[in-house]
Short mmCIF file of C-alpha atoms and ligand atoms in Angstrom, two decimals:
data_model
loop_
_atom_site.label_atom_id
_atom_site.label_comp_id
_atom_site.label_asym_id
_atom_site.label_seq_id
_atom_site.Cartn_x
_atom_site.Cartn_y
_atom_site.Cartn_z
CA MET A 1 -20.70 44.06 13.16
CA SER A 2 -17.64 44.80 11.18
CA GLU A 3 -15.53 47.39 9.41
CA ASN A 4 -15.22 45.26 6.26
CA LEU A 5 -18.50 43.44 6.00
CA GLY A 6 -20.48 46.64 5.63
CA THR A 7 -24.15 46.20 6.37
CA PHE A 8 -23.97 42.44 6.72
CA ARG A 9 -26.36 41.67 9.60
CA ALA A 10 -27.79 38.36 8.63
CA ASP A 11 -30.21 36.60 10.91
CA SER A 12 -31.95 34.67 8.16
CA TYR A 13 -31.24 33.12 4.79
CA ALA A 14 -32.43 36.29 3.00
CA PHE A 15 -29.87 37.29 0.36
CA LEU A 16 -27.36 40.00 1.36
CA GLU A 17 -24.47 41.63 -0.45
CA VAL A 18 -21.11 42.27 1.20
CA PRO A 19 -18.27 44.60 0.03
CA ALA A 20 -15.37 42.95 -1.82
CA ALA A 21 -12.89 41.22 0.48
CA LYS A 22 -9.65 43.04 1.16
CA ASN A 23 -6.26 41.64 2.03
CA PHE A 24 -5.07 42.11 5.60
CA ILE A 25 -1.37 42.90 5.63
CA GLY A 26 0.63 44.30 8.54
CA GLY A 27 -2.55 45.19 10.41
CA GLU A 28 -3.97 47.22 7.49
CA TRP A 29 -6.87 46.42 5.18
CA VAL A 30 -5.56 46.84 1.67
CA ASP A 31 -7.28 46.47 -1.70
CA GLY A 32 -6.05 43.51 -3.67
CA PRO A 33 -5.43 43.49 -7.40
CA SER A 34 -8.25 44.56 -9.73
CA GLU A 35 -8.76 40.99 -10.95
CA THR A 36 -11.47 39.52 -8.77
CA LEU A 37 -13.58 36.38 -8.55
CA GLU A 38 -17.29 36.30 -7.72
CA VAL A 39 -18.25 35.02 -4.30
CA ILE A 40 -21.54 33.28 -4.81
CA ASN A 41 -24.11 32.50 -2.12
CA PRO A 42 -24.85 28.88 -3.12
CA ARG A 43 -28.33 28.96 -1.63
CA HIS A 44 -29.33 31.81 -3.96
CA GLY A 45 -26.87 31.29 -6.82
CA LYS A 46 -26.20 35.03 -6.69
CA VAL A 47 -23.03 37.07 -6.36
CA MET A 48 -22.70 38.30 -2.74
CA SER A 49 -19.13 39.62 -2.81
CA ARG A 50 -15.82 39.46 -4.67
CA THR A 51 -12.42 37.96 -3.91
CA PRO A 52 -9.23 39.78 -5.06
CA MET A 53 -7.03 37.34 -6.91
CA SER A 54 -3.68 38.20 -5.42
CA GLY A 55 -0.35 36.95 -6.72
CA ALA A 56 3.33 36.95 -5.82
CA ALA A 57 3.49 40.72 -5.11
CA GLU A 58 0.73 40.58 -2.46
CA VAL A 59 2.20 37.40 -0.95
CA ASP A 60 5.60 39.09 -0.72
CA ALA A 61 4.11 42.16 0.98
CA ALA A 62 2.40 39.90 3.54
CA VAL A 63 5.59 37.93 4.16
CA GLN A 64 7.53 41.18 4.69
CA ALA A 65 4.88 42.42 7.19
CA ALA A 66 5.01 39.11 9.00
CA ALA A 67 8.80 39.11 9.10
CA ALA A 68 8.76 42.67 10.52
CA ALA A 69 6.44 41.53 13.35
CA TYR A 70 8.35 38.34 14.12
CA ALA A 71 11.13 39.52 16.45
CA ASP A 72 8.66 41.07 18.90
CA TRP A 73 6.18 38.27 18.72
CA ARG A 74 8.73 35.53 19.34
CA ALA A 75 10.06 37.52 22.28
CA THR A 76 6.54 37.75 23.74
CA PRO A 77 6.15 35.10 26.46
CA MET A 78 3.98 32.21 25.38
CA ARG A 79 1.47 32.89 28.14
CA GLU A 80 0.94 36.37 26.74
CA ARG A 81 0.59 35.00 23.23
CA ALA A 82 -2.05 32.59 24.49
CA GLN A 83 -3.93 35.47 26.23
CA VAL A 84 -4.87 36.77 22.76
CA PHE A 85 -6.61 33.44 22.13
CA TYR A 86 -8.59 33.69 25.40
CA ARG A 87 -9.87 37.05 24.22
CA LEU A 88 -10.50 35.76 20.69
CA ARG A 89 -12.50 32.89 22.18
CA ASP A 90 -14.71 35.27 24.17
CA ARG A 91 -15.38 37.35 21.08
CA MET A 92 -16.21 34.30 18.97
CA VAL A 93 -18.61 32.99 21.59
CA ALA A 94 -20.23 36.43 21.88
CA GLU A 95 -20.93 36.55 18.15
CA ARG A 96 -21.48 32.83 17.63
CA GLU A 97 -24.75 33.36 15.77
CA ALA A 98 -23.45 36.14 13.53
CA LEU A 99 -20.43 34.05 12.59
CA ALA A 100 -22.69 31.12 11.75
CA TRP A 101 -24.85 33.24 9.50
CA LEU A 102 -21.81 34.52 7.70
CA ILE A 103 -20.55 30.95 7.13
CA SER A 104 -24.00 29.91 5.97
CA HIS A 105 -24.24 32.74 3.44
CA GLU A 106 -20.87 32.25 1.83
CA ASN A 107 -20.74 28.45 2.01
CA GLY A 108 -24.38 27.45 1.64
CA LYS A 109 -24.58 25.12 4.64
CA VAL A 110 -27.68 25.39 6.80
CA TYR A 111 -27.51 27.63 9.88
CA SER A 112 -27.56 24.72 12.40
CA GLN A 113 -24.58 23.10 10.71
CA ALA A 114 -22.79 26.46 10.50
CA LEU A 115 -23.32 26.90 14.27
CA ALA A 116 -21.72 23.49 14.80
CA GLU A 117 -18.76 24.72 12.74
CA VAL A 118 -18.38 27.82 14.93
CA ASP A 119 -18.45 25.68 18.07
CA LYS A 120 -15.74 23.39 16.74
CA ALA A 121 -13.67 26.40 15.69
CA VAL A 122 -14.01 27.68 19.28
CA GLU A 123 -12.68 24.34 20.53
CA CYS A 124 -9.59 24.82 18.37
CA VAL A 125 -9.05 28.26 19.89
CA GLU A 126 -9.45 26.77 23.37
CA PHE A 127 -6.76 24.26 22.57
CA GLY A 128 -4.52 27.23 21.68
CA CYS A 129 -5.25 28.72 25.10
CA SER A 130 -4.03 25.52 26.76
CA LEU A 131 -0.71 25.35 24.87
CA PRO A 132 1.48 27.03 27.50
CA ASN A 133 0.49 24.22 29.86
CA LEU A 134 1.55 21.58 27.37
CA ALA A 135 4.60 23.17 25.81
CA ALA A 136 6.78 23.28 28.92
CA GLY A 137 9.30 20.92 27.29
CA THR A 138 11.33 18.49 29.33
CA GLN A 139 14.81 18.08 30.71
CA LEU A 140 17.01 15.26 32.06
CA ASP A 141 20.47 14.82 33.57
CA VAL A 142 21.80 12.63 30.76
CA SER A 143 25.09 11.87 32.53
CA ARG A 144 26.98 13.15 35.57
CA GLY A 145 26.94 16.92 35.52
CA VAL A 146 25.39 16.98 32.04
CA ASN A 147 21.84 18.13 31.48
CA CYS A 148 19.80 18.09 28.31
CA GLN A 149 16.66 20.09 27.83
CA ILE A 150 14.23 20.51 24.98
CA SER A 151 12.20 23.55 24.06
CA TYR A 152 9.93 24.34 21.10
CA GLU A 153 11.03 27.35 19.06
CA PRO A 154 8.99 29.07 16.41
CA ARG A 155 9.97 28.64 12.79
CA GLY A 156 9.45 32.28 11.72
CA VAL A 157 6.98 33.31 9.00
CA VAL A 158 4.71 30.40 8.11
CA ALA A 159 1.78 29.93 5.76
CA GLY A 160 -1.47 28.03 5.36
CA VAL A 161 -4.01 27.42 2.59
CA THR A 162 -7.58 26.31 3.26
CA PRO A 163 -10.61 24.86 1.39
CA PHE A 164 -14.19 26.10 0.89
CA ASN A 165 -16.05 23.60 3.01
CA PHE A 166 -15.20 24.88 6.51
CA PRO A 167 -14.46 28.61 6.05
CA LEU A 168 -13.81 29.31 9.73
CA MET A 169 -12.87 26.00 11.37
CA VAL A 170 -10.13 24.80 9.06
CA PRO A 171 -8.11 28.04 9.31
CA LEU A 172 -8.39 27.58 13.06
CA TRP A 173 -6.90 24.08 12.76
CA MET A 174 -3.66 25.94 12.02
CA LEU A 175 -3.64 29.37 13.59
CA PRO A 176 -3.64 28.67 17.35
CA GLN A 177 -0.73 26.25 17.36
CA ALA A 178 1.28 28.35 14.90
CA ILE A 179 0.68 31.76 16.52
CA VAL A 180 0.84 30.68 20.16
CA GLY A 181 3.98 28.84 19.07
CA GLY A 182 5.52 32.23 18.26
CA ASN A 183 5.23 32.31 14.45
CA CYS A 184 3.78 35.01 12.22
CA PHE A 185 1.23 33.69 9.75
CA VAL A 186 0.12 34.32 6.18
CA LEU A 187 -3.23 32.66 5.41
CA LYS A 188 -4.76 32.19 2.00
CA PRO A 189 -8.39 31.14 2.49
CA SER A 190 -10.47 29.56 -0.27
CA GLU A 191 -11.38 32.15 -2.90
CA GLN A 192 -14.93 30.78 -2.78
CA VAL A 193 -15.40 31.72 0.91
CA PRO A 194 -13.16 34.65 1.86
CA LEU A 195 -15.52 36.43 4.27
CA SER A 196 -15.40 34.38 7.46
CA VAL A 197 -11.62 34.87 7.51
CA VAL A 198 -12.09 38.62 6.98
CA ARG A 199 -14.17 38.68 10.19
CA LEU A 200 -11.68 36.41 11.93
CA ALA A 201 -8.86 38.87 11.16
CA GLU A 202 -10.95 41.69 12.63
CA LEU A 203 -11.59 39.59 15.73
CA PHE A 204 -7.88 38.88 16.08
CA ALA A 205 -7.17 42.61 15.94
CA GLU A 206 -9.91 43.30 18.52
CA ALA A 207 -8.36 40.62 20.72
CA GLY A 208 -5.08 42.51 20.68
CA LEU A 209 -2.97 40.48 18.25
CA PRO A 210 -0.15 42.81 17.13
CA ALA A 211 -0.12 44.00 13.54
CA GLY A 212 1.68 41.67 11.16
CA VAL A 213 1.34 38.48 13.26
CA PHE A 214 -1.67 37.36 11.23
CA ASN A 215 -2.00 38.34 7.57
CA VAL A 216 -4.54 37.36 4.97
CA VAL A 217 -3.88 37.23 1.23
CA HIS A 218 -6.87 36.29 -0.91
CA GLY A 219 -6.54 34.54 -4.19
CA GLY A 220 -6.16 31.16 -5.88
CA LYS A 221 -3.44 29.10 -7.58
CA ALA A 222 -1.01 32.00 -8.18
CA ALA A 223 -1.04 33.03 -4.52
CA VAL A 224 -0.64 29.42 -3.38
CA GLU A 225 2.29 28.85 -5.67
CA ALA A 226 3.94 32.05 -4.39
CA LEU A 227 3.48 30.84 -0.80
CA CYS A 228 5.05 27.46 -1.66
CA ASP A 229 8.03 29.14 -3.36
CA HIS A 230 8.70 32.11 -1.08
CA PRO A 231 12.14 31.66 0.50
CA ASP A 232 11.18 33.48 3.69
CA ILE A 233 8.24 31.20 4.47
CA LYS A 234 9.55 28.52 6.80
CA ALA A 235 6.63 26.05 6.93
CA PHE A 236 3.59 25.41 4.75
CA ALA A 237 0.28 23.67 5.53
CA PHE A 238 -2.56 22.92 3.15
CA VAL A 239 -6.07 21.47 3.44
CA GLY A 240 -8.01 20.75 0.26
CA SER A 241 -8.33 18.17 -2.51
CA THR A 242 -5.78 15.39 -3.03
CA PRO A 243 -4.37 16.55 -6.41
CA VAL A 244 -3.62 20.04 -5.01
CA ALA A 245 -2.40 18.64 -1.66
CA LYS A 246 0.09 16.46 -3.57
CA LEU A 247 1.18 19.30 -5.82
CA THR A 248 1.69 21.82 -3.02
CA TYR A 249 3.46 19.25 -0.82
CA GLY A 250 5.97 18.63 -3.61
CA ARG A 251 6.36 22.30 -4.42
CA ALA A 252 6.83 23.48 -0.83
CA ALA A 253 9.22 20.63 -0.08
CA THR A 254 11.27 21.42 -3.19
CA ALA A 255 11.60 24.95 -1.83
CA GLY A 256 12.98 23.40 1.40
CA LYS A 257 9.98 23.84 3.63
CA PRO A 258 8.45 21.36 6.04
CA ALA A 259 4.98 20.74 4.57
CA LEU A 260 1.80 19.12 5.83
CA CYS A 261 -0.86 18.83 3.17
CA LEU A 262 -4.23 17.22 3.84
CA GLY A 263 -6.21 15.97 0.85
CA GLY A 264 -9.53 14.45 -0.07
CA ALA A 265 -11.23 11.27 1.05
CA LYS A 266 -13.46 8.31 0.25
CA ASN A 267 -14.68 7.11 3.61
CA HIS A 268 -15.96 3.59 4.21
CA LEU A 269 -18.70 2.67 6.65
CA ILE A 270 -18.84 -1.09 7.13
CA VAL A 271 -22.21 -2.38 8.31
CA VAL A 272 -22.53 -5.99 9.49
CA PRO A 273 -25.78 -7.88 10.18
CA ASP A 274 -25.60 -7.51 14.00
CA ALA A 275 -25.48 -3.66 13.80
CA ASP A 276 -28.09 -1.75 15.80
CA LEU A 277 -30.79 -0.74 13.34
CA GLU A 278 -31.82 2.67 14.66
CA LEU A 279 -28.40 3.89 15.65
CA THR A 280 -26.86 2.80 12.36
CA ALA A 281 -29.56 4.25 10.12
CA GLU A 282 -29.62 7.64 11.89
CA ASN A 283 -25.87 7.87 12.07
CA VAL A 284 -25.13 6.88 8.46
CA VAL A 285 -27.67 9.36 7.11
CA ALA A 286 -26.30 12.17 9.27
CA SER A 287 -22.79 11.32 8.07
CA PHE A 288 -23.44 11.38 4.32
CA THR A 289 -25.89 14.30 4.26
CA GLY A 290 -24.39 16.64 6.88
CA CYS A 291 -23.03 19.75 5.12
CA SER A 292 -24.54 18.16 2.00
CA GLY A 293 -21.77 15.58 1.96
CA GLN A 294 -19.17 18.31 1.48
CA ARG A 295 -17.00 17.11 4.36
CA CYS A 296 -13.79 15.21 4.10
CA MET A 297 -15.16 12.99 6.92
CA ALA A 298 -18.51 12.29 5.23
CA ALA A 299 -19.65 8.72 4.65
CA ALA A 300 -19.12 7.88 0.99
CA ASN A 301 -19.24 4.06 0.64
CA LEU A 302 -21.53 1.95 2.80
CA VAL A 303 -19.98 -1.50 2.67
CA ALA A 304 -22.93 -3.78 3.32
CA VAL A 305 -21.82 -7.16 4.68
CA GLY A 306 -24.19 -10.08 4.13
CA GLU A 307 -27.88 -9.69 4.90
CA VAL A 308 -28.41 -6.06 5.98
CA ASP A 309 -31.41 -5.18 3.82
CA HIS A 310 -33.40 -4.01 6.85
CA ILE A 311 -30.68 -1.42 7.66
CA VAL A 312 -30.43 -0.29 4.04
CA ALA A 313 -34.22 0.16 3.98
CA ALA A 314 -34.14 2.24 7.16
CA ILE A 315 -31.33 4.41 5.72
CA ALA A 316 -33.31 4.94 2.49
CA GLU A 317 -36.47 5.80 4.37
CA ARG A 318 -34.76 8.45 6.45
CA ALA A 319 -32.74 9.89 3.58
CA ALA A 320 -35.82 10.24 1.38
CA LYS A 321 -37.49 12.46 3.99
CA LEU A 322 -34.69 15.04 4.12
CA VAL A 323 -35.48 18.46 2.73
CA PRO A 324 -32.67 20.39 1.06
CA GLY A 325 -32.44 23.88 2.45
CA THR A 326 -33.82 22.76 5.85
CA ASP A 327 -32.01 19.54 6.73
CA HIS A 328 -28.86 20.20 4.72
CA GLY A 329 -27.60 23.09 2.68
CA ALA A 330 -26.83 23.93 -0.93
CA ILE A 331 -24.01 22.57 -3.04
CA THR A 332 -21.06 24.91 -3.45
CA SER A 333 -21.37 25.57 -7.21
CA ALA A 334 -23.25 24.69 -10.38
CA SER A 335 -20.28 22.68 -11.66
CA SER A 336 -20.23 20.65 -8.41
CA VAL A 337 -23.91 19.79 -8.87
CA GLU A 338 -23.14 18.64 -12.40
CA ARG A 339 -20.17 16.56 -11.21
CA ILE A 340 -22.23 14.90 -8.47
CA ARG A 341 -25.12 14.13 -10.84
CA GLY A 342 -22.64 12.71 -13.32
CA TYR A 343 -21.49 10.10 -10.80
CA ILE A 344 -25.09 9.06 -10.08
CA ASP A 345 -26.02 8.90 -13.78
CA ARG A 346 -23.00 6.76 -14.62
CA ALA A 347 -23.54 4.38 -11.73
CA GLU A 348 -27.16 3.94 -12.80
CA ALA A 349 -26.18 3.39 -16.39
CA ALA A 350 -23.76 0.71 -15.22
CA GLY A 351 -26.57 -1.21 -13.51
CA ALA A 352 -26.67 0.22 -9.93
CA LYS A 353 -30.06 1.09 -8.49
CA VAL A 354 -30.79 4.64 -7.30
CA ILE A 355 -33.05 3.84 -4.34
CA VAL A 356 -33.25 7.42 -3.12
CA ASP A 357 -32.98 9.96 -5.93
CA GLY A 358 -32.11 13.53 -5.01
CA ARG A 359 -31.07 14.62 -8.50
CA ALA A 360 -34.17 16.74 -9.15
CA LYS A 361 -34.65 18.10 -5.66
CA LYS A 362 -34.40 21.83 -5.07
CA GLY A 363 -34.17 23.99 -2.00
CA ASP A 364 -36.60 26.77 -1.19
CA GLU A 365 -34.70 29.27 -3.33
CA ALA A 366 -34.95 27.63 -6.72
CA GLU A 367 -32.03 29.62 -8.18
CA GLY A 368 -29.41 28.06 -5.90
CA TYR A 369 -27.31 24.95 -6.39
CA TRP A 370 -29.17 22.02 -5.03
CA MET A 371 -29.08 18.23 -4.68
CA GLY A 372 -31.13 16.01 -2.44
CA ALA A 373 -29.80 13.06 -0.48
CA THR A 374 -29.16 10.14 -2.87
CA VAL A 375 -28.60 6.44 -2.12
CA ILE A 376 -27.25 4.15 -4.84
CA ASP A 377 -27.46 0.44 -4.14
CA GLY A 378 -25.42 -2.28 -5.84
CA VAL A 379 -22.53 -0.02 -6.82
CA ALA A 380 -19.67 -1.99 -8.40
CA ALA A 381 -16.59 -2.03 -6.18
CA ASP A 382 -14.29 -0.85 -8.95
CA SER A 383 -16.58 1.83 -10.39
CA PRO A 384 -15.99 5.64 -10.09
CA ALA A 385 -18.89 5.95 -7.66
CA ALA A 386 -17.09 3.57 -5.28
CA LYS A 387 -13.55 4.76 -5.87
CA GLU A 388 -13.58 8.52 -6.38
CA GLU A 389 -14.48 11.38 -4.06
CA ILE A 390 -18.00 12.57 -5.07
CA PHE A 391 -18.24 15.30 -2.38
CA GLY A 392 -22.00 15.52 -2.31
CA PRO A 393 -24.93 14.02 -0.39
CA VAL A 394 -24.54 10.64 -2.04
CA LEU A 395 -24.13 7.21 -0.42
CA SER A 396 -22.78 4.40 -2.58
CA ILE A 397 -23.76 0.97 -1.24
CA VAL A 398 -21.33 -1.77 -2.17
CA ARG A 399 -22.53 -5.28 -1.31
CA VAL A 400 -19.98 -7.84 -0.08
CA PRO A 401 -20.52 -11.35 1.28
CA THR A 402 -18.11 -11.29 4.22
CA LEU A 403 -16.30 -9.00 6.62
CA GLU A 404 -13.05 -10.14 5.07
CA ALA A 405 -14.26 -8.90 1.67
CA ALA A 406 -15.31 -5.59 3.25
CA LEU A 407 -11.82 -5.10 4.67
CA GLU A 408 -10.24 -5.94 1.30
CA LEU A 409 -12.46 -3.31 -0.36
CA GLU A 410 -11.62 -0.68 2.25
CA LYS A 411 -7.92 -1.42 1.85
CA SER A 412 -8.05 -1.05 -1.92
CA SER A 413 -8.98 2.67 -1.63
CA ALA A 414 -6.23 5.15 -2.48
CA TYR A 415 -7.48 7.38 0.33
CA GLY A 416 -7.29 6.75 4.06
CA ASN A 417 -9.11 9.52 5.89
CA ALA A 418 -11.89 7.78 7.84
CA SER A 419 -13.38 4.30 8.20
CA SER A 420 -16.11 3.10 10.56
CA ILE A 421 -17.71 -0.14 11.64
CA TYR A 422 -21.32 -0.55 12.76
CA THR A 423 -21.68 -3.58 14.98
CA THR A 424 -22.84 -4.66 18.43
CA SER A 425 -19.89 -7.06 18.74
CA GLY A 426 -16.77 -5.95 20.54
CA HIS A 427 -14.80 -8.62 18.74
CA VAL A 428 -15.84 -7.40 15.28
CA ALA A 429 -15.14 -3.79 16.29
CA ARG A 430 -11.66 -4.63 17.52
CA GLU A 431 -10.88 -6.69 14.43
CA VAL A 432 -11.94 -3.91 12.06
CA MET A 433 -10.27 -1.11 14.04
CA GLY A 434 -7.05 -3.09 13.95
CA ARG A 435 -7.04 -3.59 10.21
CA VAL A 436 -8.57 -0.62 8.34
CA GLU A 437 -6.29 1.60 6.29
CA ALA A 438 -7.47 4.91 7.69
CA GLY A 439 -6.10 7.48 10.12
CA MET A 440 -9.45 8.33 11.76
CA CYS A 441 -11.65 5.40 12.67
CA GLY A 442 -15.05 5.02 14.25
CA VAL A 443 -17.06 2.38 16.07
CA ASN A 444 -20.75 3.08 15.59
CA ILE A 445 -19.93 6.66 14.64
CA GLY A 446 -20.11 8.01 11.11
CA VAL A 447 -17.97 11.16 11.42
CA PRO A 448 -15.10 10.01 13.64
CA VAL A 449 -13.39 13.34 13.97
CA PRO A 450 -10.76 13.22 16.70
CA ARG A 451 -11.72 16.44 18.48
CA GLU A 452 -9.22 18.49 20.43
CA PRO A 453 -6.78 17.57 21.89
CA PHE A 454 -6.52 14.59 19.54
CA GLY A 455 -4.92 15.23 16.19
CA PHE A 456 -6.82 15.37 12.91
CA GLY A 457 -5.18 13.65 9.96
CA GLY A 458 -5.69 10.74 7.60
CA TRP A 459 -3.41 8.30 5.89
CA ASN A 460 -2.32 7.43 2.35
CA ASP A 461 -3.58 9.90 -0.32
CA SER A 462 -5.60 11.79 2.32
CA LYS A 463 -2.45 13.33 3.72
CA PHE A 464 1.05 14.19 2.55
CA GLY A 465 3.56 14.94 5.26
CA HIS A 466 4.14 13.80 8.78
CA GLY A 467 1.82 14.05 11.81
CA ASN A 468 -1.62 15.54 12.28
CA ILE A 469 -2.72 19.09 11.65
CA THR A 470 -4.54 19.67 14.96
CA GLY A 471 -3.75 18.90 18.58
CA TRP A 472 -0.20 18.57 19.86
CA ASP A 473 1.10 17.37 16.47
CA GLY A 474 0.04 20.72 14.99
CA PHE A 475 2.18 22.52 17.59
CA ARG A 476 5.13 20.23 16.76
CA PHE A 477 4.70 20.96 13.05
CA TRP A 478 4.81 24.73 13.47
CA THR A 479 7.76 24.67 15.89
CA ARG A 480 11.33 23.36 15.96
CA PRO A 481 12.63 21.39 18.90
CA ARG A 482 15.80 22.91 20.33
CA LYS A 483 17.93 20.64 22.47
CA VAL A 484 20.33 22.34 24.84
CA THR A 485 22.99 20.16 26.50
CA SER A 486 24.79 21.84 29.41
CA LYS A 487 27.83 20.92 31.44
CA TRP A 488 29.20 23.26 34.05
CA ALA A 489 32.68 22.33 35.21
CA LEU A 490 33.68 22.78 38.87
CA GLN A 491 36.42 25.43 38.94
CA LYS A 492 39.50 24.05 40.76
CA ASP A 493 40.31 27.35 42.52
CA TRP A 494 36.87 27.59 44.19
CA ASN A 495 37.58 27.22 47.90
CA TRP A 496 34.13 28.26 49.08
CA MET A 497 32.16 25.26 47.85
CA SER A 498 32.68 23.17 50.94
P1 NAD B 1 -9.27 22.63 -3.56
O1 NAD B 1 -8.13 21.68 -3.52
O2 NAD B 1 -9.91 22.91 -4.86
O3 NAD B 1 -8.86 24.06 -2.96
C1 NAD B 1 -8.24 24.19 -1.70
C2 NAD B 1 -7.25 25.34 -1.78
O4 NAD B 1 -6.30 25.14 -2.80
C3 NAD B 1 -7.98 26.66 -2.11
O5 NAD B 1 -7.49 27.66 -1.22
C4 NAD B 1 -7.59 26.96 -3.54
O6 NAD B 1 -7.42 28.32 -3.81
C5 NAD B 1 -6.25 26.23 -3.70
N1 NAD B 1 -6.04 25.68 -5.05
C6 NAD B 1 -6.98 25.13 -5.87
N2 NAD B 1 -6.39 24.70 -7.01
C7 NAD B 1 -5.07 24.95 -6.90
C8 NAD B 1 -3.92 24.69 -7.71
N3 NAD B 1 -4.06 24.10 -8.89
N4 NAD B 1 -2.71 25.07 -7.26
C9 NAD B 1 -2.57 25.67 -6.06
N5 NAD B 1 -3.61 25.92 -5.24
C10 NAD B 1 -4.85 25.57 -5.64
O7 NAD B 1 -10.35 22.07 -2.50
P2 NAD B 1 -11.80 22.64 -2.17
O8 NAD B 1 -12.69 22.32 -3.33
O9 NAD B 1 -11.75 24.03 -1.68
O10 NAD B 1 -12.19 21.73 -0.89
C11 NAD B 1 -12.74 20.44 -1.02
C12 NAD B 1 -11.66 19.40 -0.88
O11 NAD B 1 -10.93 19.57 0.33
C13 NAD B 1 -12.20 17.99 -0.81
O12 NAD B 1 -11.37 17.14 -1.59
C14 NAD B 1 -12.13 17.64 0.65
O13 NAD B 1 -12.06 16.26 0.91
C15 NAD B 1 -10.89 18.33 1.03
N6 NAD B 1 -10.80 18.57 2.46
C16 NAD B 1 -9.94 17.79 3.17
C17 NAD B 1 -9.86 17.94 4.52
C18 NAD B 1 -8.94 17.09 5.35
O14 NAD B 1 -8.78 17.36 6.50
N7 NAD B 1 -8.28 16.09 4.77
C19 NAD B 1 -10.66 18.92 5.20
C20 NAD B 1 -11.50 19.70 4.42
C21 NAD B 1 -11.58 19.53 3.05
#
C-alpha cells in the first residue's frame, strides 16, 4: 500500500505494527528527532508506531522547503492546481477501505465510522476541485472609465495543526482551500494519530503535487509553538481543544499572522414534549455515542423540557444495548477513560442518577481503552457534567420546566459549537433556531455539521478568529483579496479612434 507504512494491510481489527512516522519535507521522507512518542492503538492498548517529536529546527526546514516551492506553485494556474485534487480524490476513493482501516487502527473508532470519515474527507477534496469555478472574483465599472476588480491571492507559506479525533478529515478541512488557493502548506497532525497524514502525503505525491507544496512535521507543543512564531508563516489554523485554540490564536496573532483556531464544545440538544419519539431517540443516541462521543459535534447535554420521560426512556433503552467495539469504538487513551469516568462519578456523588452505566463495559479486546454509552439523568445545570466538555460517550440530562429555561441554560454555556431542537412544531423550531448561541444548529438532527459547501465553525469559546474553516470562508482565510482599480486615459493625439 505504501512506502512508509511497511506491511500495514489491515482488513480487520487484528493488531498490526507500523514503522515510525517520518516527516515529509520538500518531497522527501526524513527521520525526525530521536525523541519519539508512542502511537497506541486504543482498541488494543498496544504501541503500533512512534511519532517523532519535532521542534523549531524541523519546522524551519519545512518552511524553507515550502518557501522554495512557492514561486512555481503560485504561478501555476488555479485550474492546474485543482487538477491535483481531482487525482487525489480518485486515489482516496480507490483506497477508501484501506484508509478507513488505517484511521480505525490509529484512532480506535469502529471501521464503519472510519469509512464515514473517509467519505467526508473526500467531500472536502471535491470542494477543492470546484474552487476555480467559485474563485473567479468580480469586477465593476465604479465610475466613468474606472474599473475595479478583485482577485484572491495566496498568502505564501501557511500552517495548520490538527486534533486526534478525525486524523484524515480535519487536515482536509484546510488543505484543499489553502493549496488550490496557491499556498504552500506545513501541517502538524496530532502526535496521537500521525499515520493517516503520512498516507495522505504519499497520495498527494502520487497525484502529482510538486515537492514542497505540502509538508508534514510531526510533534507536539514545541512544533506548534514554532509554527505560531515562525516569521515566514503567513497564516495559521488550528483545530483542537479550547485552551490550546485560545493559546495558539493569541500566539500566532502576536506574531502578526491571521489565525483561525477552532476549539472544544458542549453541545445542547433541546427536547420538548411534542418531539417525535423514534426519530429523537435514535438520533440523540447516534449523536452522543458516534465515535464514542469524541466529536466536537457530539451531543453532550440533553435539555429535557417538561414531561419527556417517554423519550428519555427510549434513549436509555437504545443506549444500553450498544456494544463497545461493535457499535462504537475505543476511547483514545487510558487517561481519557479516567477523565470521563471521573465526570460520571462526581455527577452521581452529587445526586444525579446514572440510568445507563457504561463505566465497566469493555470491548472485545480487553486490553484497550473502553467505555460504554452512559446516560446521567438529573444533572445539575451548574455542575461540571453539564458545563465542561467530557469528550466521551456520555449524555447529561438536565431537566428544565420550560423552553425559556432551556434557552437560558444553552446561552449560559461558554461554548457555542452546536445546538439542536427536537420538535414537530415549526414555530418552536424557528424560535429556538433564532435564539441559540451556537454557530451550527440543527432541527431534529443531532450532529448538524454544515457539509460542503457550507462552512464549519462555531461561536464563542468554540472558535477564535473570523469566519469558518471549511467552504468558501476557508478559501477566503487562506487568501488575500487584491483590489485593482484601473483608469485608462484617452490620449489626445489619437486621431484613429473615430
Ligand atoms: P488538543 O488541543 O489536545 O490537541 C490538538 C493539537 O494541539 C495537537 O496537534 C497537539 O499536538 C497540539 N497541542 C496540544 N497541546 C498543546 C499546547 N499546550 N501547545 C501547543 N499545541 C498543543 O486536542 P485533541 O485532544 O487532539 O482533540 C480533541 C479536542 O479537539 C476536543 O476539545 C474537541 O472538541 C476539539 N475539536 C474541535 C473541533 C472543531 O471543529 N471545533 C473539531 C475536532 C476536534
